[in-house]
XYZ file of C-alpha atoms in Angstrom:
605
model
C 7.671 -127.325 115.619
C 7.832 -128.576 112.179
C 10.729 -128.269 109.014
C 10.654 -127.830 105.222
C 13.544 -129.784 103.908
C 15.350 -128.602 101.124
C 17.852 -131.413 100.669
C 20.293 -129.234 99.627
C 24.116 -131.100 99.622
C 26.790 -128.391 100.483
C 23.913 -126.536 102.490
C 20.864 -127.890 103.277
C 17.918 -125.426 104.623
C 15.255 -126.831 107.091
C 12.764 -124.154 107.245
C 11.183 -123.904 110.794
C 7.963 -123.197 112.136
C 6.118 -123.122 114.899
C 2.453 -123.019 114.953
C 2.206 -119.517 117.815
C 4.957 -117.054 116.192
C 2.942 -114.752 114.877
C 3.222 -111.147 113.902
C 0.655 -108.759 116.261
C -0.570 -109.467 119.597
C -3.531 -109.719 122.069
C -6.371 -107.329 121.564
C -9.217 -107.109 119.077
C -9.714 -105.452 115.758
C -13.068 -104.059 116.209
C -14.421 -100.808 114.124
C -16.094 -98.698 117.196
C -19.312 -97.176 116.274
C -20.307 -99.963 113.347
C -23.314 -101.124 114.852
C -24.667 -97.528 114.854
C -24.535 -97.794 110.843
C -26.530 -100.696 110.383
C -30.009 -98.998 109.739
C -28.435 -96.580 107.491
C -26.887 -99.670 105.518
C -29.850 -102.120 105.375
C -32.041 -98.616 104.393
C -29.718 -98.835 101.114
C -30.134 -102.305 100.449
C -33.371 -102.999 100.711
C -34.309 -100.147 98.415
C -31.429 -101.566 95.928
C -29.075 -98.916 96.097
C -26.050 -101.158 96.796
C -23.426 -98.724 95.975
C -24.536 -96.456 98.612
C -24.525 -99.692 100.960
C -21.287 -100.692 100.066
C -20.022 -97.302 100.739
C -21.367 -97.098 104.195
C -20.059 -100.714 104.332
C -16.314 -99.515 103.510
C -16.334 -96.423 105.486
C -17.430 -97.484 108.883
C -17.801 -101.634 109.423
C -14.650 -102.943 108.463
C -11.654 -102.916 111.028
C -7.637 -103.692 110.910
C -6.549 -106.324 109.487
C -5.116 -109.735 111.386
C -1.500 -110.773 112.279
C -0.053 -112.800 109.720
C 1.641 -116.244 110.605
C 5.527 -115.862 110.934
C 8.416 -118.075 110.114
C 10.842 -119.077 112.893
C 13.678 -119.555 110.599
C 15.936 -121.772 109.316
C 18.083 -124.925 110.060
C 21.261 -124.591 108.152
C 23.512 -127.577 107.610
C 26.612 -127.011 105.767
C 29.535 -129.646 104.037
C 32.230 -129.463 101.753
C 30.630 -132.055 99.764
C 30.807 -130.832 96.093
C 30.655 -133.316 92.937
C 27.913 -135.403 94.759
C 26.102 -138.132 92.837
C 23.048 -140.572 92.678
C 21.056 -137.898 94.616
C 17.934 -138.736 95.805
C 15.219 -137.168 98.454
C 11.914 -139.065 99.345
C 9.458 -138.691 101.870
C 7.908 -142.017 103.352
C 3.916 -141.586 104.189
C 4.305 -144.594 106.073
C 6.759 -143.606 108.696
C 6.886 -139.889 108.016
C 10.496 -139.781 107.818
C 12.041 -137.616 104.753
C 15.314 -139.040 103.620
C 17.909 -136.795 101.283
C 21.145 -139.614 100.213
C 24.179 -138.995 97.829
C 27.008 -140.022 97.379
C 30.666 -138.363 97.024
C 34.248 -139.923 97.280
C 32.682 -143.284 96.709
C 30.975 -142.337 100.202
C 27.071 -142.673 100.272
C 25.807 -140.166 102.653
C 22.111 -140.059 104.348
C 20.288 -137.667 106.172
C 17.349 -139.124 108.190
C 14.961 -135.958 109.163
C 11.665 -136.601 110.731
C 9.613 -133.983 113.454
C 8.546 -135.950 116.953
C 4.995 -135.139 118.257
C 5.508 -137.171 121.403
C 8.545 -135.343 122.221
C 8.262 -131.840 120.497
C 11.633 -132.007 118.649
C 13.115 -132.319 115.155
C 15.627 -134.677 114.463
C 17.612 -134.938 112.030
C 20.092 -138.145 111.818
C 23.682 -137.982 109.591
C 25.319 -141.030 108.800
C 27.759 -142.821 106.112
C 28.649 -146.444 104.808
C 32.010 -145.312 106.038
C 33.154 -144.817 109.462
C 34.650 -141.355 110.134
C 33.133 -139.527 107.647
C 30.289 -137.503 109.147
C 31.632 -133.731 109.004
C 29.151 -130.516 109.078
C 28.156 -127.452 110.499
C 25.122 -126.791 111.960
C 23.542 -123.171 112.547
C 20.229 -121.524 113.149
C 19.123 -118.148 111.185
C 15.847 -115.965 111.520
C 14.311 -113.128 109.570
C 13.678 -111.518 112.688
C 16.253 -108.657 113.755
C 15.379 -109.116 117.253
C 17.376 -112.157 118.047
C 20.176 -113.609 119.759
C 22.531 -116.563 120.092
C 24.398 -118.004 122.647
C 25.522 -121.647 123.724
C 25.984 -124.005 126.150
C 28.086 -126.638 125.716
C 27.283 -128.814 122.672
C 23.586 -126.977 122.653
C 23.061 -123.456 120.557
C 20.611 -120.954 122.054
C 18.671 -118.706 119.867
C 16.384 -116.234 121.366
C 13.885 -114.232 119.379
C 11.194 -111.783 119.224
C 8.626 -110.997 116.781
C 6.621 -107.763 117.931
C 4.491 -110.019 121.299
C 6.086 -113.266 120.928
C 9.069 -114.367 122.052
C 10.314 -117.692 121.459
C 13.364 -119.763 121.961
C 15.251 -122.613 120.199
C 17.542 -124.959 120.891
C 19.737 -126.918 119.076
C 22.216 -129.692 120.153
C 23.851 -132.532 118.434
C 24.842 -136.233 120.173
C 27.379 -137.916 118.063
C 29.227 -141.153 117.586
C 32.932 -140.455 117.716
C 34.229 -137.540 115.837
C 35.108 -134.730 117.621
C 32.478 -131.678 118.146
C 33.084 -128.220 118.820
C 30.468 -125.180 119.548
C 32.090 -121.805 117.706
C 30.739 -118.781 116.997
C 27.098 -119.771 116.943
C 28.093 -122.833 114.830
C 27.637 -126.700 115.946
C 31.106 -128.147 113.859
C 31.767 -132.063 113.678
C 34.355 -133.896 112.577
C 35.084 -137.468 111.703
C 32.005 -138.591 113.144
C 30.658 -142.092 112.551
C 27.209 -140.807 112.737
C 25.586 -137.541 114.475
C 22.029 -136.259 115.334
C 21.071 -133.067 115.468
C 18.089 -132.399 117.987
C 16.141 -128.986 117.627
C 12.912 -127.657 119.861
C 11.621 -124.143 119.655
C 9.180 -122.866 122.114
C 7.646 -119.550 122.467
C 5.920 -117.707 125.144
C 1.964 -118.032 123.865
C -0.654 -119.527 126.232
C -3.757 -118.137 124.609
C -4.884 -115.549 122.781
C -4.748 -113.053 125.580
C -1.911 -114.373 127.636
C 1.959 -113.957 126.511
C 2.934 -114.656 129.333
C 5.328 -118.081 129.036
C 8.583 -118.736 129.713
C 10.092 -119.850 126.364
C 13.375 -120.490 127.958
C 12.594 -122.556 130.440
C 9.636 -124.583 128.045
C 12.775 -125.246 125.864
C 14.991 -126.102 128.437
C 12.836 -128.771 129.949
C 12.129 -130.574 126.667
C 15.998 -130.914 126.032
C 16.756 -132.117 129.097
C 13.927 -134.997 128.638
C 15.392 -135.717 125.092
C 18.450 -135.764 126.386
C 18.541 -139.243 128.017
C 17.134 -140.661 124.473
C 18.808 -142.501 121.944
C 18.178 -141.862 118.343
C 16.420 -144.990 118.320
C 15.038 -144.257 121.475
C 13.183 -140.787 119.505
C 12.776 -143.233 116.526
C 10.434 -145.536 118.097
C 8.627 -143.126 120.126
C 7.895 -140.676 116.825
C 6.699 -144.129 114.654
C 4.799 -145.388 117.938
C 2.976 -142.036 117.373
C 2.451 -141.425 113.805
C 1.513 -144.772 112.752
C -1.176 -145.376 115.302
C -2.818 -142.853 113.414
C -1.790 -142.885 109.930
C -2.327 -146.692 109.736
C -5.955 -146.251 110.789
C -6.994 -146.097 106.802
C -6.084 -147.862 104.053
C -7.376 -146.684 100.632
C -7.858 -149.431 97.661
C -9.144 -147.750 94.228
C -7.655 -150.921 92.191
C -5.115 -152.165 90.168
C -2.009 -150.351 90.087
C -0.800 -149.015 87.302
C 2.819 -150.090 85.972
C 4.235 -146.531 86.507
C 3.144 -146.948 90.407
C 6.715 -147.686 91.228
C 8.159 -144.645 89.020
C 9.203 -141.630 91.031
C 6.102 -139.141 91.832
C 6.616 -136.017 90.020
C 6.451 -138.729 86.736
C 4.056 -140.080 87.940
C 1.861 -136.969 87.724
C 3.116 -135.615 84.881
C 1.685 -138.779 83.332
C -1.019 -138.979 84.916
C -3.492 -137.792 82.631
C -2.223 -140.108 80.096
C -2.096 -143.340 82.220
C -4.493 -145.110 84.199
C -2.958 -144.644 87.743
C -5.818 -145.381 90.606
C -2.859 -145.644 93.106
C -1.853 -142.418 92.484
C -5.101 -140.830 93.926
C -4.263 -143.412 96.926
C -0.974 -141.611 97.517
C -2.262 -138.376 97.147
C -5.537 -138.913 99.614
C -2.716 -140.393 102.098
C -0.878 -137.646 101.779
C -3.362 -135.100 102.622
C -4.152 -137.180 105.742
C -0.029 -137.417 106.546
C 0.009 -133.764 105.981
C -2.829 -132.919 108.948
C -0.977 -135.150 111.118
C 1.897 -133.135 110.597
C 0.187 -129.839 111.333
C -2.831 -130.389 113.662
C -2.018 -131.493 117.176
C -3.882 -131.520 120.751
C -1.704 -128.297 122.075
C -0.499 -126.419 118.869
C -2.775 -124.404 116.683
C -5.320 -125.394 113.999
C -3.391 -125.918 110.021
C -3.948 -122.479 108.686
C -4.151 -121.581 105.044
C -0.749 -122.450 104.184
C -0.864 -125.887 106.295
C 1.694 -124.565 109.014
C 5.126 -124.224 106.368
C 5.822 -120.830 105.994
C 8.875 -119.083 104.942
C 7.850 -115.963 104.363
C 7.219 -112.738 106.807
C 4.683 -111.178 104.559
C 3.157 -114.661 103.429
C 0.199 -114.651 100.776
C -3.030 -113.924 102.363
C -1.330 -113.662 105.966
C -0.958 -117.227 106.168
C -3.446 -117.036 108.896
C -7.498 -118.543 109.038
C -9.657 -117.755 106.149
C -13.109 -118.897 108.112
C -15.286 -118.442 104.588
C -14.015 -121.854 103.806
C -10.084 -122.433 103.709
C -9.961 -123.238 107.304
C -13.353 -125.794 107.077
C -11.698 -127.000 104.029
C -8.258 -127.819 105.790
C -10.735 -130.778 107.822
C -13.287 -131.387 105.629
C -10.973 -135.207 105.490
C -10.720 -135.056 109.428
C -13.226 -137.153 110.666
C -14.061 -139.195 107.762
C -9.922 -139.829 107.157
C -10.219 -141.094 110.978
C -7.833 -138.352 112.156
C -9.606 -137.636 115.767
C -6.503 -136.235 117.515
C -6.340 -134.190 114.407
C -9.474 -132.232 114.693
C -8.588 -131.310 118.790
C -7.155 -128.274 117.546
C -9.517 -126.662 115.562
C -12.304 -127.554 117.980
C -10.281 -126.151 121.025
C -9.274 -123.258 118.919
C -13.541 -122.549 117.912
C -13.986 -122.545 121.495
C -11.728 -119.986 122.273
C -12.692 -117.645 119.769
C -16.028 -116.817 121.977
C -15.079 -113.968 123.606
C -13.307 -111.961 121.047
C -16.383 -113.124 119.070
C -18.873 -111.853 121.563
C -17.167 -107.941 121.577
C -17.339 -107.996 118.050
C -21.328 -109.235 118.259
C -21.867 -105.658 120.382
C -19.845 -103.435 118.608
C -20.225 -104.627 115.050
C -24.397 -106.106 115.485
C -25.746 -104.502 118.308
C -26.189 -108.060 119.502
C -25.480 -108.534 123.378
C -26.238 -112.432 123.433
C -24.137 -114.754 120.645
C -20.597 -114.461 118.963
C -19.965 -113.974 115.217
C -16.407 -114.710 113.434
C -16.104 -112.999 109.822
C -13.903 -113.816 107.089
C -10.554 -113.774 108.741
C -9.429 -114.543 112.019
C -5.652 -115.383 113.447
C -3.505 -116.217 116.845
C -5.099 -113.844 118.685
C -8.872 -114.169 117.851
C -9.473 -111.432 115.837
C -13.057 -111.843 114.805
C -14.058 -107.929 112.705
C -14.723 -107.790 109.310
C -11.379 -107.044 107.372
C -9.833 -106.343 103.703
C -13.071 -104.062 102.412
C -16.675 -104.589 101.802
C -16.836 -107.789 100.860
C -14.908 -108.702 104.109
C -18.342 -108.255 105.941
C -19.805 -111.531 105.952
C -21.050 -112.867 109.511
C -21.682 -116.424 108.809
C -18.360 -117.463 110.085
C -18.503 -118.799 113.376
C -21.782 -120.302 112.331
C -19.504 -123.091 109.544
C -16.985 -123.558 112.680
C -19.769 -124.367 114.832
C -21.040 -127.466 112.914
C -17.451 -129.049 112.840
C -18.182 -129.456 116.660
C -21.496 -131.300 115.903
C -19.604 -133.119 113.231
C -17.148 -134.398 116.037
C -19.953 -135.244 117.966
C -22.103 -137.266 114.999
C -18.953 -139.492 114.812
C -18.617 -139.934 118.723
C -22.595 -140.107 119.281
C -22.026 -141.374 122.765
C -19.748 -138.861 124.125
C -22.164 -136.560 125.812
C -19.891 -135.114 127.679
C -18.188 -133.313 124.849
C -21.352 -132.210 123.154
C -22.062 -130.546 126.921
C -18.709 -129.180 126.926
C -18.984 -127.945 122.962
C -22.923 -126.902 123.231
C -22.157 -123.128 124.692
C -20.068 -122.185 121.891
C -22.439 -123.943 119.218
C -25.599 -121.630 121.050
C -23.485 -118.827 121.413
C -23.354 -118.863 116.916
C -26.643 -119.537 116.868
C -28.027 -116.939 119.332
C -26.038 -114.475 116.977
C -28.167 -115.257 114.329
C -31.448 -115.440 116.468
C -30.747 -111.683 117.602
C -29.084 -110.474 114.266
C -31.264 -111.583 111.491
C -33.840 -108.762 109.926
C -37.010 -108.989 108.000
C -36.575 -108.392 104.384
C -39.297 -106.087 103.115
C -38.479 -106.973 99.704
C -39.510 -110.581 98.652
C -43.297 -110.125 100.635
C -42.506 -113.727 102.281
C -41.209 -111.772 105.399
C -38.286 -113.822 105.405
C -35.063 -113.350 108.347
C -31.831 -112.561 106.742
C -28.870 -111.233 107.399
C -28.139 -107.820 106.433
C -25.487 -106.379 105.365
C -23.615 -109.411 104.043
C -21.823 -110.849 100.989
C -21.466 -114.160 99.203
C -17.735 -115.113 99.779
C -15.515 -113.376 97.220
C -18.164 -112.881 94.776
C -19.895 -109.834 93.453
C -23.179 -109.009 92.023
C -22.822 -106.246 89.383
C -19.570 -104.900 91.313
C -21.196 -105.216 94.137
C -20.421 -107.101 97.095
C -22.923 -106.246 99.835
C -25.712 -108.089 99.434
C -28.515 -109.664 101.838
C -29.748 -113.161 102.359
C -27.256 -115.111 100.291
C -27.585 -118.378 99.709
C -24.817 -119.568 101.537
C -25.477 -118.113 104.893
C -28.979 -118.844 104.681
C -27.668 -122.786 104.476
C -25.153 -122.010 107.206
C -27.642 -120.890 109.171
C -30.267 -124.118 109.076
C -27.657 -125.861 110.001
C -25.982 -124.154 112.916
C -29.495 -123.676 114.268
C -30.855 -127.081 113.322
C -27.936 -128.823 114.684
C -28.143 -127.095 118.276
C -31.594 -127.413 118.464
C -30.824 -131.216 118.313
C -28.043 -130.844 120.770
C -30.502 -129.284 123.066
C -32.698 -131.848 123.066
C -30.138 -134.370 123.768
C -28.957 -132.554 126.640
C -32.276 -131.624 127.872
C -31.288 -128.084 127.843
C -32.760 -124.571 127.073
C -36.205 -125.668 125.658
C -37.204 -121.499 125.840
C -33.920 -121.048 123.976
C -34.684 -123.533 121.265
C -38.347 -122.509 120.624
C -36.437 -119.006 119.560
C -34.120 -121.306 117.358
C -37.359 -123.421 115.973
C -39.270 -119.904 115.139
C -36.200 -118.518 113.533
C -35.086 -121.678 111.598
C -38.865 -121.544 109.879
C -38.480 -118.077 108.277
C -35.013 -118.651 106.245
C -35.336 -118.393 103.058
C -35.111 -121.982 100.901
C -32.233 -122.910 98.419
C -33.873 -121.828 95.242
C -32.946 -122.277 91.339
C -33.495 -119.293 88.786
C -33.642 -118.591 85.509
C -31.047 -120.751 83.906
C -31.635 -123.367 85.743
C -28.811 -123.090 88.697
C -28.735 -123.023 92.067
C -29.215 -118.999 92.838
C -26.178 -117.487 94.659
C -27.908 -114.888 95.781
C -32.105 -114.043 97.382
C -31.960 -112.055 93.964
C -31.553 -114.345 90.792
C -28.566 -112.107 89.629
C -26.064 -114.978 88.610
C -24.203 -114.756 85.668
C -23.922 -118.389 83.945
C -19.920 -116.726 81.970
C -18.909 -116.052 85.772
C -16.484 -118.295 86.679
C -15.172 -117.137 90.201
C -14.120 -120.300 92.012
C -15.721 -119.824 95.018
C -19.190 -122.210 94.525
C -20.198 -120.726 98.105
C -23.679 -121.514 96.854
C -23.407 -125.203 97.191
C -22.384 -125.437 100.453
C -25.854 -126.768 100.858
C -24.586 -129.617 98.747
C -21.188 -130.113 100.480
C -20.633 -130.166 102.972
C -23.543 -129.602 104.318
C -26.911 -132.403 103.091
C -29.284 -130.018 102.863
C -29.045 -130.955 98.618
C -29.395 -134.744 97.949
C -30.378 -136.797 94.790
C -32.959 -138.540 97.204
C -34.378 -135.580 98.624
C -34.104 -132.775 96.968
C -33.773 -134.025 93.221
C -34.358 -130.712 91.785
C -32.132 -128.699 93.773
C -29.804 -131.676 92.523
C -30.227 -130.897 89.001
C -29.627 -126.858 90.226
C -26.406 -127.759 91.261
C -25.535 -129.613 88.216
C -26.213 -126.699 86.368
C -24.248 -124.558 88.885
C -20.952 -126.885 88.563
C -21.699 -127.231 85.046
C -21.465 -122.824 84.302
C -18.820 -122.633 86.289
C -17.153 -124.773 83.813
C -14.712 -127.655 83.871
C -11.337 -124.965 83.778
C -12.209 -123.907 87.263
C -9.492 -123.624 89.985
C -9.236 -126.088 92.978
C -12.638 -125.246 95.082
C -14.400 -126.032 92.072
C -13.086 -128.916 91.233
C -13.271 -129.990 95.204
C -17.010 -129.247 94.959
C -17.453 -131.599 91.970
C -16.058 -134.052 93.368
C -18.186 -134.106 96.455
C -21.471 -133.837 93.718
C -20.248 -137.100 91.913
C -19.763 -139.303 95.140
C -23.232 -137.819 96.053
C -24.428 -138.958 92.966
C -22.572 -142.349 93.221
C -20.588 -141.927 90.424
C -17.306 -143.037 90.647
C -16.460 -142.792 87.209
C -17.236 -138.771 86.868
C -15.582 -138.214 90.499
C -12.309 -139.682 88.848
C -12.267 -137.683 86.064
C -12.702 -134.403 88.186
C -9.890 -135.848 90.636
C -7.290 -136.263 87.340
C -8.239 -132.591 86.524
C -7.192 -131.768 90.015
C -3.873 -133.476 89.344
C -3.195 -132.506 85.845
C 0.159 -130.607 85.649
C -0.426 -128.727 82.519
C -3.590 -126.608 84.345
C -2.811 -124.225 86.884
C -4.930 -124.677 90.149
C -5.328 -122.099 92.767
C -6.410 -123.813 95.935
């Protein structure tokens, strides 16, 4: 479970989450027949008619969309505090407690609110510089109409259902003194000297196929564990937890600047006026704070919005964007030293095989390998989605070299690379027995076919073949098991396929203006400014494109970054960032990073 705090005084809104309650349920989203409209559709391309591609594209190869990621609800806590003064709310990286104080009556009033890993509760701890005068309510509300409270005792029950998940929380307050009464779906206190309020939500999800928990009796059992806790007791437990890991890494970019100590929304506002090192310290630190929060062995990977959702129609679904936002979300992982973060995103790759494998067969004609599109969610959906350009197959191939990367920074564990190496040949195998010969370049190159570059177009045209970025996807995935194979002294028949495949990709090339091509075509357009640079994965985060080995592709991608122009949204900027450090240049990197933190541009990341 985690909260949004709002902070509010006379009502105060935790939004609630909880990384399985999602919309949908088990099944795939596969388009039967697509497969048997692949000639017809790499017939179009290769004789250029794209629109005719794209058509066949649209009209038979794209399937249902995903579930969308749901909100649980909301933690309501209500006072007749009105007039309140010296308000303040904070949230301490450090110890990953958020803190909302204010005073009223010449009483100073703090709420304590923090979510416990180790236990799998939120807490949330009221107290006052003046005996006696802790008084609230405390409710729960959903979005969901399918719900219902009860209560037992000093504990609320709320059970819910959203389409095939049902979940449960349950709420219960411990006090000290005051009197406490349970009404009407409403925790009330009174006169209290201080109270905590103790919240777990559970739902019935065990994998992608199987709803078959018992959210009730999940719940059930974590309360009663909690239950013989203090508040100190869930204190030390939750900072036992958090700062083993968050105190791993300690960033120094130099002397602070005097405004380090002013509150943090001046501080950015300021920021591109002031010379404020420590503020990129914070705000790397709290990227790191913010996977811990989200990415756990047992829960699901962060998804595009990070796991904080209010919304039942959230933008984009909420759910995994696989052409990069999901990558993206641990692209800091390993290098942050956030190990127990990545566990969920690797666990949740290997899962995806089988839902990946159906769509392989109906979707490729492939009957060895697994492919992942676009857009996947709880349940594994793995079909192209959305429309044309939803038909890119490269997918599962960019999740698969996150399990190398795990392995690269644990080089002795073999027996994770064993246990990861199936699901890393299974996305390589895909490409072995998917990729075509272009006719249309006479170099006889393998390519995939029908594809896109991630939400770009050529001409209005999305379907393309051979882009650049799968074509660097692809040396990778198949580059990286080949290696794995030959550490495990497995599958040399298997590998030769992989060596005689990896030879006939096409290479990273520049065109006419100088740029790294987006495209086996040179068709980019040096006004487009489309903030997807899917292009350069090559350069990051991938080292296929380095100043010491490839310095012209180097001086490609400097074009590249430069046309898409300085006014680009967040991937942009992200990418630039990456070139600079490549390029050892500290000072340019810094400049991109205060354009990423400038209030007066709008970013969309």
């Amino acid at each position: 479970s985690c909260g949004l705090i709002y902070g509010g005084v006379e009502k105060d809104y935790i939004g609630l989450n909880e990384s399985t309650v999602w919309s949908g349920g088990p099944g795939d989203n596969n388009k039967q027949g697509a497969a048997s409209h692949l000639k017809d559709a790499r017939d179009a391309l290769w004789r250029g008619d794209y629109r005719t591609a794209e058509s066949i594209v649209s009209q038979y190869m794209i399937g249902p969309g995903p579930a969308s990621f749901q909100p649980v609800g909301d933690l309501v806590i209500s006072t007749s505090h009105k007039g309140s003064s010296n308000y303040r709310r904070e949230l301490d990286l450090k110890t990953a407690i958020a803190k909302t104080t204010y005073t009223v009556g010449g009483v100073k009033h703090t709420r304590e609110y923090f979510a416990s890993y180790p236990d799998h509760v939120i807490v949330v701890h009221l107290s006052a510089d003046k005996d006696g005068s802790v008084s609230f309510g405390a409710t729960m509300t959903t979005p969901h109409r399918n719900n219902r409270m009860t209560s037992s005792g000093n504990t609320l029950i709320y059970d819910v259902t959203v389409n095939s998940i049902k979940f449960q929380n349950r709420l219960t307050v411990v006090t000290d003194g005051g009197k406490v009464s349970v009404v009407n779906g409403n925790i009330n206190v009174e006169g209290a000297n201080s109270a905590t309020l103790i919240l777990t939500t559970a739902t019935n999800f065990k994998s992608y196929n199987d709803v078959s928990g018992d959210p009730g009796a999940i719940a059930s059992e974590i309360m009663s564990k909690v239950a013989k806790k203090s508040y100190e007791d869930l204190l030390a437990a939750h900072l036992k937890d958090y700062q083993t890991i968050f105190n791993r890494v300690k960033l120094d970019l130099g002397t602070a600047d005097k405004s380090a100590g002013d509150i943090t929304s001046t501080r950015v506002k300021n920021f591109n006026s002031t010379n404020d090192p420590s503020l990129v310290e914070l705000h790397y630190q709290y990227g790191r704070y913010l996977l811990i929060a989200s990415s756990r062995k047992g829960g699901q990977p962060a998804n595009l919005q990070g796991i904080w959702n209010k919304d039942t129609n959230p933008i984009w679904g909420s759910k995994y964007t696989t052409n990069i936002n999901l990558e993206m979300n641990y692209w800091p992982a390993e290098s942050g030293n956030l190990e127990e973060c990545v566990w969920p995103l690797i666990d949740k790759i290997k899962s995806m095989v089988p839902q990946g494998e159906k769509t392989a067969k109906v979707h490729w004609g492939v009957d060895e390998g697994w492919v992942e599109h676009h857009n996947t969610d709880l349940w594994n959906r793995s079909a192209p989605i959305d429309g044309a350009w939803g038909l890119w197959p490269s997918g599962a191939g960019w999740l698969s070299t996150h399990l190398w990367e795990h392995f690269l920074y644990n080089p002795t564990d073999k027996e994770y690379l064993k246990d990861v190496y199936p699901t890393m040949k299974g996305a390589a195998l895909f490409f072995v027995n998917s990729l075509v010969e272009e006719p249309t370049t006479g170099n006889k190159y393998l390519v995939t076919a029908p594809s896109d570059s991630p939400e770009n177009d050529h001409g209005g045209y999305n379907v393309c073949f051979g882009p650049t970025m799968d074509n660097q996807i692809i040396r990778d995935v198949l580059n990286y098991t080949i290696e794995a194979s030959k550490i495990l002294g497995v599958d040399e028949d298997v590998r030769a396929k992989m060596e005689a495949t990896v030879k006939r990709l096409p290479p990273t090339k520049t065109g006419k203006y100088g740029q790294i091509t987006e495209w086996l075509q040179d068709w980019d357009d040096p006004n487009n400014k489309n903030r997807h640079i899917s292009h350069l994965y090559g350069l990051f985060p991938s080292a296929q494109i380095t100043p010491e080995e490839t310095p012209d592709l180097i001086k490609g991608a400097s074009v590249t970054l430069q046309q898409r122009g300085d006014d680009a949204t967040g991937w942009s900027l992200a990418w630039k960032i990456n070139f600079w450090a490549r390029m050892h240049d500290g000072d340019h990197a810094y400049r991109m990073i205060r354009m990423l933190l400038t209030p007066s541009k709008t970013y969309t990341t």
